[in-house]
């Protein structure tokens, strides 16, 4: 059964775009976390998805003891402390070593967090369903609808972006963080505690990732395999937007969400499921045609 | 070869290893190794028939580990999708055999050539433009996506979708058993397990010798130059894109042969036979074994062949672990931590430690022992003391940019 083309069924098309943006905002948050770490420490964190997963599982445990919002913020807080500690004790020792070493370490984090989640919470899916704030009727304009949960995710994404923007552009801490990302030696010379800034950067990214994790589990059921695909989409988003551009991460995330939904609708079902394949093709295409992505800068290095 | 060369210790050790490899599938029937020693109240020395299969898988993993190590250890190119290349090798063998009736041995070789060419051209050439993190993302996306590609309906007639491809165990050719029977007066004949053992180990040994020669040739030196500094290598006249493609090509050739044998030994392959976790496991293996050396690949293959068994047996050996629930689920945590710990303390892995010990025995003295662990421990202690309150100034001044 082939879906009707956009010019015959514009509502279906519009619906897919809207849902795509909603699901894409999740990828945008996780991509944002990846980009933040990559920008400030030159480390590509493959453990990001699993750290987010771990935080989501923690929030599930907290939820059995308290309301949604306390559980949400507690999980984020714990994730942030964990992220900062990881930077301090695991990543910093390899900061002077070749890129390979730091990638290998984050891969280690990936398996450790995935394994820990499986060990602590088991293989049974943990669904806590949409929390009551996100329940309720969908909002519809003519025939195009958007669920409360999707609105919620979008709003949360917007809030995170605004908060990060304010932090980075309008506080002394943000200034120090940006300086550290740009030139560590110079930052050290003007008295910025560079080590602490790196830890704070990781903590912030882990917190942002945790938000993505908790939000992702609002409509997916929570298993240890949940984050594999989400991480792939987040990487596709980060690559599409440019690995060192936060704006790019968000634009990339939303685009990937839309592309994924459109492919899911308009690729004939006889082909089989293609959602991962689409992300893969986006990554390959961008890397072949324009490795810096839409908003990234080309790195020029002095030998 | 002169008599003197034959008496070299290295040659003697290698011949001993060869003899062990040749007799291994029969050891389980010998009086010393069948568990009778345990019955006498001594330690357990029991080699079951199942060990032949274990050793066969070791041969397969050796090919995979060498492939990974050539790419990552020798040439400095990271690949998180290595399990994907192995899986493609397995599938190619299966499809050639199942759909096109190609003899299995030829199918394995063709699978190696196929993955080699594809790996060199499709991954290697674009990889010439990509630096570490981008390459990692590209190969990561490959391994995550491959199961979905293999399940696409369009190629279902070849891949059997989610069901995968299976074959019956390979029987030894009549020629071989007739010959063995004639020579030994029917005392020795090979069963399926023993036959595939000899084929796999034979292939692995051959390809090890080949790799040994490659790494010592002009090509191998170019790979090392590429790893140490791409720009430096270019200045020395190394054609960087060509050699990057070559590194991926040769590595994928090894992975493809390994994948083909994986399929033949396991007699089965499905889209999820090898996943991202296996890719990481390969990386763990070569990092723990030792990056950039063949000895490291051998250690890595041992790790791949035995890690699951060792980890599941840990609670029997270490008393306190008995109380840990679902202990086997912790295995990724264990090898993940091992990976991080190795990179932080012994970046050259087990092979590096062995080499350091050997150089110590040759009289190099403790100074010749390059043990990063010592300096790493010292560095960590310094960092820790610096991070204590009141010492915050020392935190940054102790590190160089």
XYZ file of C-alpha atoms in Angstrom:
704
model
C 0.000 0.000 0.000
C 1.590 3.209 -1.122
C 0.744 6.371 0.808
C -0.908 9.083 -1.264
C 1.627 11.617 -2.577
C 1.670 15.060 -0.888
C -0.220 16.820 -3.675
C -3.154 14.431 -3.238
C -3.181 14.293 0.540
C -1.554 17.486 1.863
C -2.874 16.857 5.378
C -0.972 13.592 5.674
C 2.156 15.374 4.504
C 1.693 18.230 6.973
C 0.965 15.732 9.745
C 4.221 13.897 9.053
C 6.167 17.158 9.105
C 4.660 18.152 12.449
C 5.200 14.727 14.035
C 8.680 14.681 12.537
C 9.568 17.964 14.204
C 8.232 16.643 17.505
C 10.222 13.415 17.410
C 13.190 15.282 15.956
C 13.374 17.574 18.969
C 14.477 14.532 20.991
C 17.341 13.893 18.608
C 18.102 17.596 18.774
C 18.539 17.519 22.563
C 20.866 14.518 22.489
C 22.790 15.942 19.520
C 23.118 19.165 21.493
C 24.749 17.235 24.340
C 27.174 15.542 21.931
C 28.063 18.824 20.253
C 28.589 20.608 23.590
C 31.174 18.034 24.632
C 32.801 17.881 21.224
C 33.157 21.655 21.093
C 34.592 22.085 24.530
C 36.834 19.026 24.817
C 37.310 17.627 21.284
C 35.934 14.337 22.561
C 33.184 12.582 20.672
C 31.125 10.968 23.407
C 29.768 7.640 22.237
C 28.578 7.023 25.771
C 26.110 9.931 25.585
C 23.126 7.825 24.610
C 23.750 5.226 27.283
C 24.412 7.869 29.938
C 21.031 9.334 29.000
C 19.522 5.860 29.215
C 20.997 5.390 32.674
C 19.552 8.726 33.773
C 16.153 7.725 32.357
C 16.251 4.486 34.345
C 17.185 6.447 37.466
C 14.230 8.745 36.923
C 12.036 5.634 36.637
C 13.265 4.477 40.022
C 12.761 7.936 41.517
C 9.250 8.032 40.044
C 8.229 5.048 42.131
C 8.948 7.176 45.203
C 7.972 10.708 44.212
C 6.169 12.909 41.693
C 7.277 13.522 38.135
C 8.981 16.895 38.465
C 11.093 16.097 41.557
C 12.106 12.800 39.956
C 12.911 14.572 36.697
C 15.156 17.169 38.301
C 16.784 14.708 40.676
C 17.725 12.443 37.750
C 19.173 15.412 35.889
C 21.140 16.507 38.919
C 22.610 13.051 39.481
C 23.454 12.807 35.777
C 25.240 16.143 35.885
C 27.364 15.126 38.887
C 28.125 11.823 37.175
C 29.145 13.560 33.959
C 31.484 15.924 35.770
C 33.037 13.049 37.723
C 33.565 11.045 34.537
C 35.382 13.941 32.912
C 37.568 14.405 35.958
C 38.586 10.796 36.561
C 38.212 8.968 33.260
C 38.504 11.403 30.379
C 41.090 13.848 31.668
C 43.893 11.282 31.903
C 43.593 10.682 28.143
C 43.139 14.323 27.174
C 46.743 14.577 25.957
C 46.701 11.194 24.200
C 45.734 10.566 20.550
C 42.066 10.953 19.532
C 41.765 7.196 19.311
C 42.274 6.799 23.064
C 39.506 9.182 24.047
C 37.086 7.567 21.585
C 37.978 4.160 23.002
C 37.323 5.428 26.523
C 33.878 6.766 25.612
C 33.106 3.429 23.961
C 34.053 1.860 27.275
C 31.547 4.195 28.937
C 28.961 3.039 26.400
C 29.240 -0.634 27.329
C 29.654 0.042 31.040
C 26.484 2.133 31.274
C 24.519 -0.187 29.037
C 25.631 -3.192 31.095
C 24.948 -1.442 34.405
C 21.436 -0.520 33.261
C 20.767 -4.114 32.265
C 22.141 -5.423 35.535
C 20.284 -2.999 37.787
C 16.958 -2.741 35.982
C 16.787 -6.018 34.058
C 15.600 -6.770 30.563
C 11.853 -6.251 31.141
C 10.676 -3.062 29.397
C 9.999 -0.299 31.908
C 7.193 1.843 30.617
C 5.968 4.661 32.753
C 3.848 6.082 29.994
C 3.378 9.782 29.426
C 3.249 11.629 32.703
C -0.053 13.335 33.520
C 1.179 16.771 32.375
C 1.657 15.304 28.927
C -1.610 13.378 28.819
C -4.774 14.647 27.261
C -6.327 15.298 23.896
C -4.261 16.180 20.911
C -4.393 19.718 19.605
C -5.663 19.834 16.041
C -5.622 22.459 13.318
C -7.966 21.204 10.595
C -6.777 17.588 10.234
C -3.228 18.046 11.418
C -2.838 17.032 15.044
C -0.097 17.210 17.599
C -0.212 15.331 20.888
C 0.289 16.940 24.281
C 3.419 14.883 24.786
C 4.948 16.131 21.548
C 4.128 19.710 22.483
C 5.732 19.033 25.849
C 8.925 17.712 24.271
C 9.075 20.692 21.929
C 8.603 23.118 24.796
C 11.254 21.391 26.875
C 13.666 21.559 23.919
C 12.978 25.258 23.528
C 13.499 25.871 27.254
C 16.814 24.026 27.191
C 17.993 26.003 24.198
C 17.047 29.323 25.755
C 18.662 28.392 29.076
C 21.867 27.273 27.360
C 21.913 30.417 25.242
C 21.511 32.624 28.316
C 24.158 30.648 30.187
C 26.738 30.747 27.419
C 26.161 34.287 26.192
C 25.149 36.231 29.288
C 26.982 34.861 32.324
C 30.591 34.942 33.457
C 30.552 31.162 33.727
C 29.396 30.897 30.118
C 32.133 33.240 29.016
C 34.720 31.113 30.813
C 33.282 27.958 29.255
C 33.449 29.448 25.784
C 36.971 30.714 26.362
C 38.075 27.263 27.519
C 36.593 25.655 24.433
C 38.386 28.136 22.197
C 41.862 28.238 23.659
C 42.831 26.425 26.821
C 46.283 27.921 27.209
C 45.066 31.474 26.862
C 42.173 30.803 29.231
C 44.577 29.448 31.797
C 46.742 32.543 31.427
C 43.849 34.858 32.229
C 43.039 32.840 35.337
C 40.169 30.610 34.264
C 40.237 27.283 36.137
C 40.276 25.275 32.930
C 39.981 21.875 34.587
C 36.821 22.875 36.410
C 35.368 24.344 33.240
C 35.869 21.041 31.418
C 34.146 19.173 34.247
C 31.274 21.652 34.259
C 30.995 21.283 30.485
C 30.652 17.517 30.793
C 28.218 17.857 33.668
C 26.049 20.249 31.655
C 26.108 17.963 28.637
C 25.216 14.949 30.763
C 22.290 16.906 32.247
C 21.047 17.883 28.788
C 21.429 14.282 27.670
C 19.465 13.139 30.714
C 16.571 15.377 29.687
C 16.625 13.671 26.294
C 16.633 10.288 27.999
C 13.658 11.033 30.241
C 11.739 12.614 27.365
C 12.533 9.707 25.032
C 11.058 7.246 27.479
C 7.812 9.197 27.660
C 6.669 7.582 24.441
C 9.095 4.700 23.949
C 9.136 1.944 26.503
C 12.402 1.903 28.381
C 14.728 -1.010 27.612
C 18.485 -1.240 27.413
C 18.206 -1.216 23.611
C 16.134 1.986 23.491
C 19.016 4.366 22.987
C 20.932 2.636 20.169
C 18.663 4.006 17.477
C 18.223 7.360 19.219
C 22.004 7.739 19.413
C 22.287 6.990 15.689
C 19.683 9.652 14.894
C 21.425 12.092 17.235
C 24.741 11.483 15.468
C 23.048 11.934 12.106
C 21.623 15.208 13.446
C 24.988 16.389 14.765
C 26.766 15.510 11.518
C 24.075 17.143 9.402
C 24.223 20.338 11.430
C 27.984 20.320 11.832
C 29.691 18.603 14.735
C 30.782 21.836 16.374
C 27.618 23.872 15.973
C 24.890 23.896 18.668
C 22.465 25.645 16.302
C 23.312 23.009 13.726
C 22.554 20.242 16.208
C 19.047 21.563 16.773
C 18.328 22.228 13.090
C 19.859 18.859 12.221
C 17.781 17.079 14.860
C 14.515 18.553 13.642
C 15.421 17.798 10.010
C 16.338 14.200 10.804
C 13.015 13.769 12.602
C 11.112 15.082 9.586
C 13.159 13.045 7.088
C 12.671 9.901 9.160
C 8.902 10.387 9.350
C 8.559 11.204 5.655
C 10.591 8.125 4.724
C 8.457 6.015 7.040
C 5.319 7.255 5.294
C 6.301 7.452 1.646
C 8.699 4.550 1.227
C 6.504 1.647 0.125
C 6.097 -0.933 2.899
C 7.262 -3.720 0.550
C 10.802 -2.366 0.867
C 10.940 -3.096 4.590
C 11.634 -0.709 7.459
C 14.118 1.986 6.541
C 14.288 4.447 9.471
C 17.883 3.567 10.444
C 18.882 3.304 6.802
C 17.749 6.893 6.244
C 19.919 8.150 9.094
C 22.825 6.131 7.712
C 22.370 7.606 4.229
C 22.203 11.140 5.659
C 25.480 10.571 7.522
C 27.224 9.078 4.489
C 25.940 11.784 2.135
C 26.923 14.655 4.414
C 30.369 13.194 5.044
C 30.964 12.693 1.329
C 29.623 16.028 0.144
C 30.191 18.453 2.992
C 31.912 16.938 6.044
C 31.549 20.165 8.026
C 27.770 19.890 7.866
C 25.391 22.786 7.412
C 26.738 25.100 10.090
C 30.115 23.657 11.045
C 33.424 25.357 10.553
C 36.300 23.763 8.738
C 39.108 23.148 11.200
C 42.464 24.329 9.975
C 45.326 23.064 12.029
C 48.873 24.278 12.184
C 51.458 21.502 12.004
C 68.267 -23.359 6.066
C 71.398 -24.114 8.021
C 71.408 -26.315 11.091
C 72.318 -23.265 13.148
C 69.160 -21.470 12.068
C 67.083 -24.497 12.980
C 68.454 -24.429 16.519
C 67.479 -20.788 17.115
C 65.187 -20.557 20.146
C 62.563 -18.730 18.123
C 62.428 -21.552 15.597
C 62.212 -24.177 18.338
C 59.339 -22.360 20.036
C 57.487 -21.997 16.751
C 57.895 -25.702 15.936
C 56.650 -26.591 19.402
C 53.613 -24.364 18.847
C 53.071 -26.052 15.473
C 53.142 -29.524 17.016
C 50.676 -28.440 19.717
C 48.319 -27.018 17.090
C 48.509 -30.212 15.014
C 47.820 -32.666 17.828
C 45.321 -30.474 19.689
C 42.079 -32.103 18.395
C 43.294 -35.462 19.717
C 44.481 -34.326 23.129
C 41.104 -34.933 24.756
C 41.544 -38.674 24.245
C 44.942 -38.867 25.903
C 45.263 -40.258 29.431
C 46.865 -37.166 30.944
C 44.269 -34.719 29.688
C 40.997 -36.608 30.084
C 40.476 -35.563 33.672
C 42.174 -38.586 35.239
C 44.680 -36.336 36.964
C 41.852 -34.737 38.870
C 40.761 -38.197 39.956
C 44.153 -38.695 41.544
C 43.497 -35.668 43.708
C 45.728 -33.248 41.855
C 44.603 -30.134 40.033
C 42.115 -30.307 37.182
C 43.621 -30.717 33.774
C 40.802 -31.694 31.552
C 40.526 -30.946 27.872
C 37.116 -31.869 26.546
C 36.252 -32.508 22.941
C 34.419 -29.212 22.969
C 37.798 -27.472 23.188
C 38.364 -28.315 19.543
C 35.458 -26.056 18.689
C 36.850 -23.410 21.076
C 40.201 -23.576 19.334
C 38.516 -23.329 15.935
C 36.761 -20.158 17.026
C 40.116 -18.903 18.272
C 41.364 -19.225 14.681
C 38.381 -17.218 13.423
C 38.867 -14.544 16.081
C 42.576 -14.378 15.297
C 41.738 -13.352 11.730
C 39.258 -10.777 13.016
C 41.654 -9.454 15.651
C 44.497 -9.143 13.140
C 42.154 -7.323 10.789
C 41.100 -4.895 13.503
C 44.640 -4.481 14.741
C 46.064 -3.770 11.299
C 43.508 -1.028 10.814
C 43.448 0.536 14.269
C 46.771 -0.452 15.836
C 49.102 -0.274 12.846
C 47.423 2.302 10.620
C 45.666 4.387 13.281
C 42.257 4.349 11.566
C 39.358 3.813 13.919
C 36.495 1.574 12.918
C 33.482 0.901 15.079
C 31.858 -1.056 12.290
C 34.258 -3.928 12.078
C 31.607 -6.433 13.082
C 29.681 -5.212 10.031
C 32.546 -6.128 7.704
C 32.816 -9.570 9.316
C 29.058 -9.985 9.003
C 29.176 -9.045 5.308
C 31.925 -11.638 4.833
C 29.755 -14.274 6.489
C 26.714 -13.332 4.413
C 28.680 -13.232 1.158
C 29.952 -16.736 1.807
C 26.476 -17.932 2.660
C 24.832 -16.335 -0.374
C 27.515 -17.559 -2.785
C 27.174 -21.083 -1.438
C 23.414 -21.125 -0.986
C 22.250 -19.222 -4.063
C 24.999 -19.733 -6.592
C 26.318 -23.148 -5.631
C 29.897 -21.910 -5.286
C 32.056 -24.456 -3.411
C 32.398 -23.361 0.210
C 36.185 -22.949 0.208
C 36.032 -20.770 -2.900
C 33.078 -18.874 -1.424
C 35.124 -17.939 1.655
C 37.993 -16.667 -0.488
C 35.619 -14.739 -2.750
C 33.942 -13.253 0.332
C 37.348 -12.042 1.498
C 38.101 -10.514 -1.892
C 34.630 -8.941 -1.996
C 34.856 -7.335 1.464
C 38.435 -6.320 0.693
C 37.478 -4.495 -2.492
C 34.320 -2.997 -0.979
C 36.111 -2.038 2.240
C 38.956 -0.437 0.304
C 36.864 1.450 -2.211
C 33.596 2.188 -0.394
C 34.930 2.798 3.122
C 38.641 3.397 2.544
C 38.555 6.004 -0.199
C 35.949 8.267 1.464
C 37.758 7.678 4.761
C 40.776 9.418 3.276
C 38.848 12.652 3.632
C 37.553 11.976 7.127
C 39.368 12.472 10.390
C 38.982 10.281 13.479
C 35.637 11.362 14.968
C 33.847 11.495 11.607
C 35.181 8.103 10.628
C 34.004 6.734 13.963
C 30.497 8.093 13.355
C 30.355 6.732 9.796
C 31.440 3.239 10.820
C 29.178 3.356 13.890
C 26.184 4.114 11.693
C 27.174 1.246 9.393
C 27.025 -1.423 12.098
C 23.792 -0.069 13.586
C 22.113 0.008 10.179
C 23.415 -3.220 8.635
C 20.818 -5.555 10.232
C 18.065 -3.383 8.780
C 19.730 -3.477 5.353
C 20.040 -7.259 5.524
C 16.339 -7.516 6.344
C 15.213 -5.379 3.377
C 12.547 -7.224 1.417
C 14.227 -6.549 -1.909
C 17.151 -8.867 -1.125
C 15.077 -11.317 0.879
C 15.546 -14.111 -1.651
C 19.280 -13.951 -0.975
C 19.454 -13.193 2.733
C 16.301 -14.965 3.990
C 15.421 -11.825 5.955
C 15.481 -12.185 9.717
C 15.824 -15.979 9.480
C 19.373 -15.921 8.187
C 21.299 -18.571 6.285
C 22.286 -21.986 7.608
C 24.351 -24.883 6.280
C 25.171 -28.382 7.419
C 28.572 -28.946 9.068
C 31.313 -29.447 6.523
C 32.433 -33.060 6.054
C 36.111 -33.723 5.438
C 36.710 -34.597 1.772
C 37.013 -38.341 1.097
C 40.408 -37.708 -0.415
C 41.763 -36.504 2.938
C 40.421 -39.386 4.968
C 41.442 -41.945 2.323
C 44.949 -40.554 2.375
C 45.111 -40.474 6.196
C 43.746 -44.020 6.311
C 46.330 -45.241 3.843
C 49.229 -43.592 5.638
C 48.264 -44.577 9.189
C 46.604 -47.913 8.360
C 43.135 -46.634 9.306
C 44.309 -45.462 12.722
C 43.418 -41.825 12.067
C 40.385 -40.337 10.404
C 38.995 -36.825 10.772
C 35.479 -36.004 11.874
C 33.706 -32.773 10.922
C 34.957 -30.845 13.946
C 38.551 -31.846 13.472
C 38.471 -31.107 9.764
C 37.108 -27.548 10.194
C 39.631 -27.039 13.001
C 42.542 -27.816 10.688
C 41.134 -25.702 7.886
C 40.576 -22.697 10.165
C 43.841 -22.926 12.073
C 45.733 -23.548 8.827
C 44.175 -20.461 7.247
C 44.836 -18.397 10.369
C 48.506 -19.440 10.497
C 48.983 -18.729 6.798
C 47.361 -15.313 7.062
C 49.398 -14.521 10.182
C 52.612 -15.178 8.268
C 51.293 -13.066 5.414
C 50.453 -10.197 7.775
C 53.857 -10.538 9.431
C 55.423 -9.942 6.028
C 53.054 -7.127 5.084
C 53.765 -5.172 8.260
C 57.490 -5.460 7.602
C 57.233 -4.317 4.010
C 57.099 -0.880 2.433
C 53.299 -1.001 2.825
C 53.481 -1.727 6.548
C 55.934 1.096 7.135
C 53.655 3.449 5.220
C 50.754 2.406 7.491
C 52.784 3.203 10.602
C 53.816 6.556 9.133
C 50.137 7.260 8.450
C 49.253 6.472 12.047
C 51.999 8.575 13.585
C 51.419 11.662 11.476
C 49.378 11.950 8.343
C 51.013 15.177 7.313
C 54.436 13.788 8.126
C 53.720 10.695 6.048
C 52.675 12.874 3.136
C 55.923 14.816 3.395
C 57.853 11.554 3.240
C 56.189 10.725 -0.059
C 53.458 8.383 1.176
C 50.373 8.598 -1.009
C 47.921 9.108 1.848
C 44.578 8.324 0.150
C 46.057 5.269 -1.563
C 47.503 3.827 1.621
C 44.405 4.595 3.663
C 42.343 2.718 1.085
C 44.927 -0.087 1.194
C 44.736 -0.263 4.988
C 40.959 -0.577 4.835
C 41.183 -2.996 1.914
C 43.658 -5.412 3.485
C 41.939 -5.182 6.847
C 38.544 -5.857 5.275
C 40.016 -8.784 3.332
C 41.087 -10.363 6.627
C 37.726 -9.558 8.212
C 35.905 -11.066 5.232
C 37.875 -14.316 5.389
C 37.280 -14.346 9.141
C 33.563 -13.755 8.549
C 33.388 -16.526 5.943
C 35.013 -18.963 8.340
C 32.774 -17.671 11.147
C 29.789 -18.718 9.027
C 31.280 -22.116 8.144
C 32.269 -22.873 11.750
C 28.987 -21.674 13.277
C 27.045 -23.147 10.287
C 24.659 -20.204 10.616
C 24.439 -16.459 10.170
C 21.581 -14.012 10.847
C 21.314 -10.196 10.693
C 22.002 -9.946 14.426
C 24.786 -12.562 14.595
C 27.274 -9.737 15.072
C 26.210 -6.424 16.524
C 27.663 -3.139 17.702
C 28.647 -4.754 20.992
C 30.796 -7.230 19.069
C 32.490 -4.350 17.282
C 33.379 -2.900 20.655
C 34.457 -6.327 21.851
C 36.897 -6.537 18.908
C 38.266 -3.153 19.883
C 38.542 -4.225 23.534
C 40.387 -7.346 22.388
C 43.073 -5.553 20.408
C 43.490 -2.797 22.998
C 43.903 -5.290 25.844
C 46.025 -7.580 23.662
C 48.256 -4.826 22.400
C 47.770 -2.352 19.555
C 49.945 -2.675 16.490
C 51.580 -6.052 17.108
C 50.720 -9.558 15.960
C 51.323 -10.871 19.466
C 48.667 -8.388 20.571
C 46.230 -9.865 18.047
C 46.942 -13.359 19.399
C 46.163 -12.194 22.950
C 43.109 -10.411 21.598
C 41.869 -13.584 19.890
C 42.364 -15.508 23.127
C 40.276 -12.861 24.859
C 37.517 -13.111 22.236
C 37.483 -16.894 22.393
C 37.410 -17.237 26.159
C 36.060 -14.020 27.734
C 32.467 -15.235 27.973
C 33.482 -18.487 29.643
C 35.971 -16.865 32.004
C 33.525 -14.174 33.088
C 30.724 -16.668 33.699
C 33.122 -18.787 35.773
C 34.384 -15.892 37.881
C 31.826 -16.466 40.676
C 33.186 -20.005 41.119
C 36.720 -18.752 41.491
C 36.211 -15.599 43.517
C 34.105 -16.404 46.601
C 32.418 -13.023 47.172
C 30.948 -12.906 43.675
C 28.571 -15.771 44.427
C 26.224 -13.366 46.138
C 26.054 -10.986 43.185
C 22.759 -11.511 41.415
C 22.662 -11.916 37.613
C 26.410 -11.877 37.504
C 26.654 -12.774 33.803
C 24.848 -9.523 32.978
C 27.807 -7.641 34.376
C 30.117 -8.962 31.663
C 29.880 -5.826 29.494
C 30.617 -3.760 32.588
C 33.696 -5.892 33.214
C 35.110 -5.692 29.732
C 34.173 -2.030 29.421
C 36.056 -1.249 32.628
C 38.969 -3.413 31.455
C 39.050 -1.390 28.250
C 39.142 1.942 30.059
C 41.655 0.691 32.629
C 43.955 -0.641 29.900
C 43.908 2.589 27.925
C 44.585 4.606 31.084
C 47.404 2.456 32.454
C 48.884 0.155 29.795
C 48.099 1.705 26.395
C 50.333 -0.899 24.740
C 48.342 -3.783 26.190
C 49.497 -7.249 27.204
C 51.882 -7.518 24.269
C 53.517 -4.301 25.434
C 53.987 -5.733 28.926
C 55.494 -8.936 27.501
C 57.875 -6.960 25.337
C 58.913 -4.814 28.284
C 59.610 -7.914 30.371
C 61.654 -9.440 27.544
C 63.738 -6.308 27.150
C 64.281 -6.352 30.902
C 65.644 -9.896 30.684
C 67.926 -8.954 27.839
C 69.617 -6.562 30.215
C 67.926 -3.357 29.211
C 67.468 -2.533 32.894
C 64.393 -1.064 34.506
C 64.891 2.134 32.532
C 64.293 0.288 29.264
C 60.986 -0.913 30.618
C 58.471 1.462 29.227
C 55.679 0.951 31.696
C 53.134 3.708 31.253
C 51.311 2.319 34.270
C 53.958 3.674 36.619
C 53.852 7.163 35.201
C 50.076 6.987 34.949
C 49.751 6.060 38.613
C 52.186 8.807 39.517
C 50.220 11.248 37.359
C 46.910 10.240 38.903
C 48.293 10.641 42.413
C 49.605 14.076 41.516
C 46.249 15.049 40.002
C 44.401 13.770 43.044
C 46.579 15.636 45.476
C 46.235 18.707 43.302
C 42.471 18.504 43.291
C 42.287 18.512 47.067
C 41.100 21.823 48.466
C 43.900 24.321 48.891
C 45.961 22.906 46.075
C 43.781 24.101 43.253
C 46.572 26.166 41.676
C 48.690 23.100 41.093
C 45.811 21.501 39.219
C 46.359 23.357 36.009
C 50.022 24.194 36.155
C 50.888 20.520 36.317
C 49.392 19.846 32.915
C 50.724 20.992 29.622
C 48.627 21.907 26.637
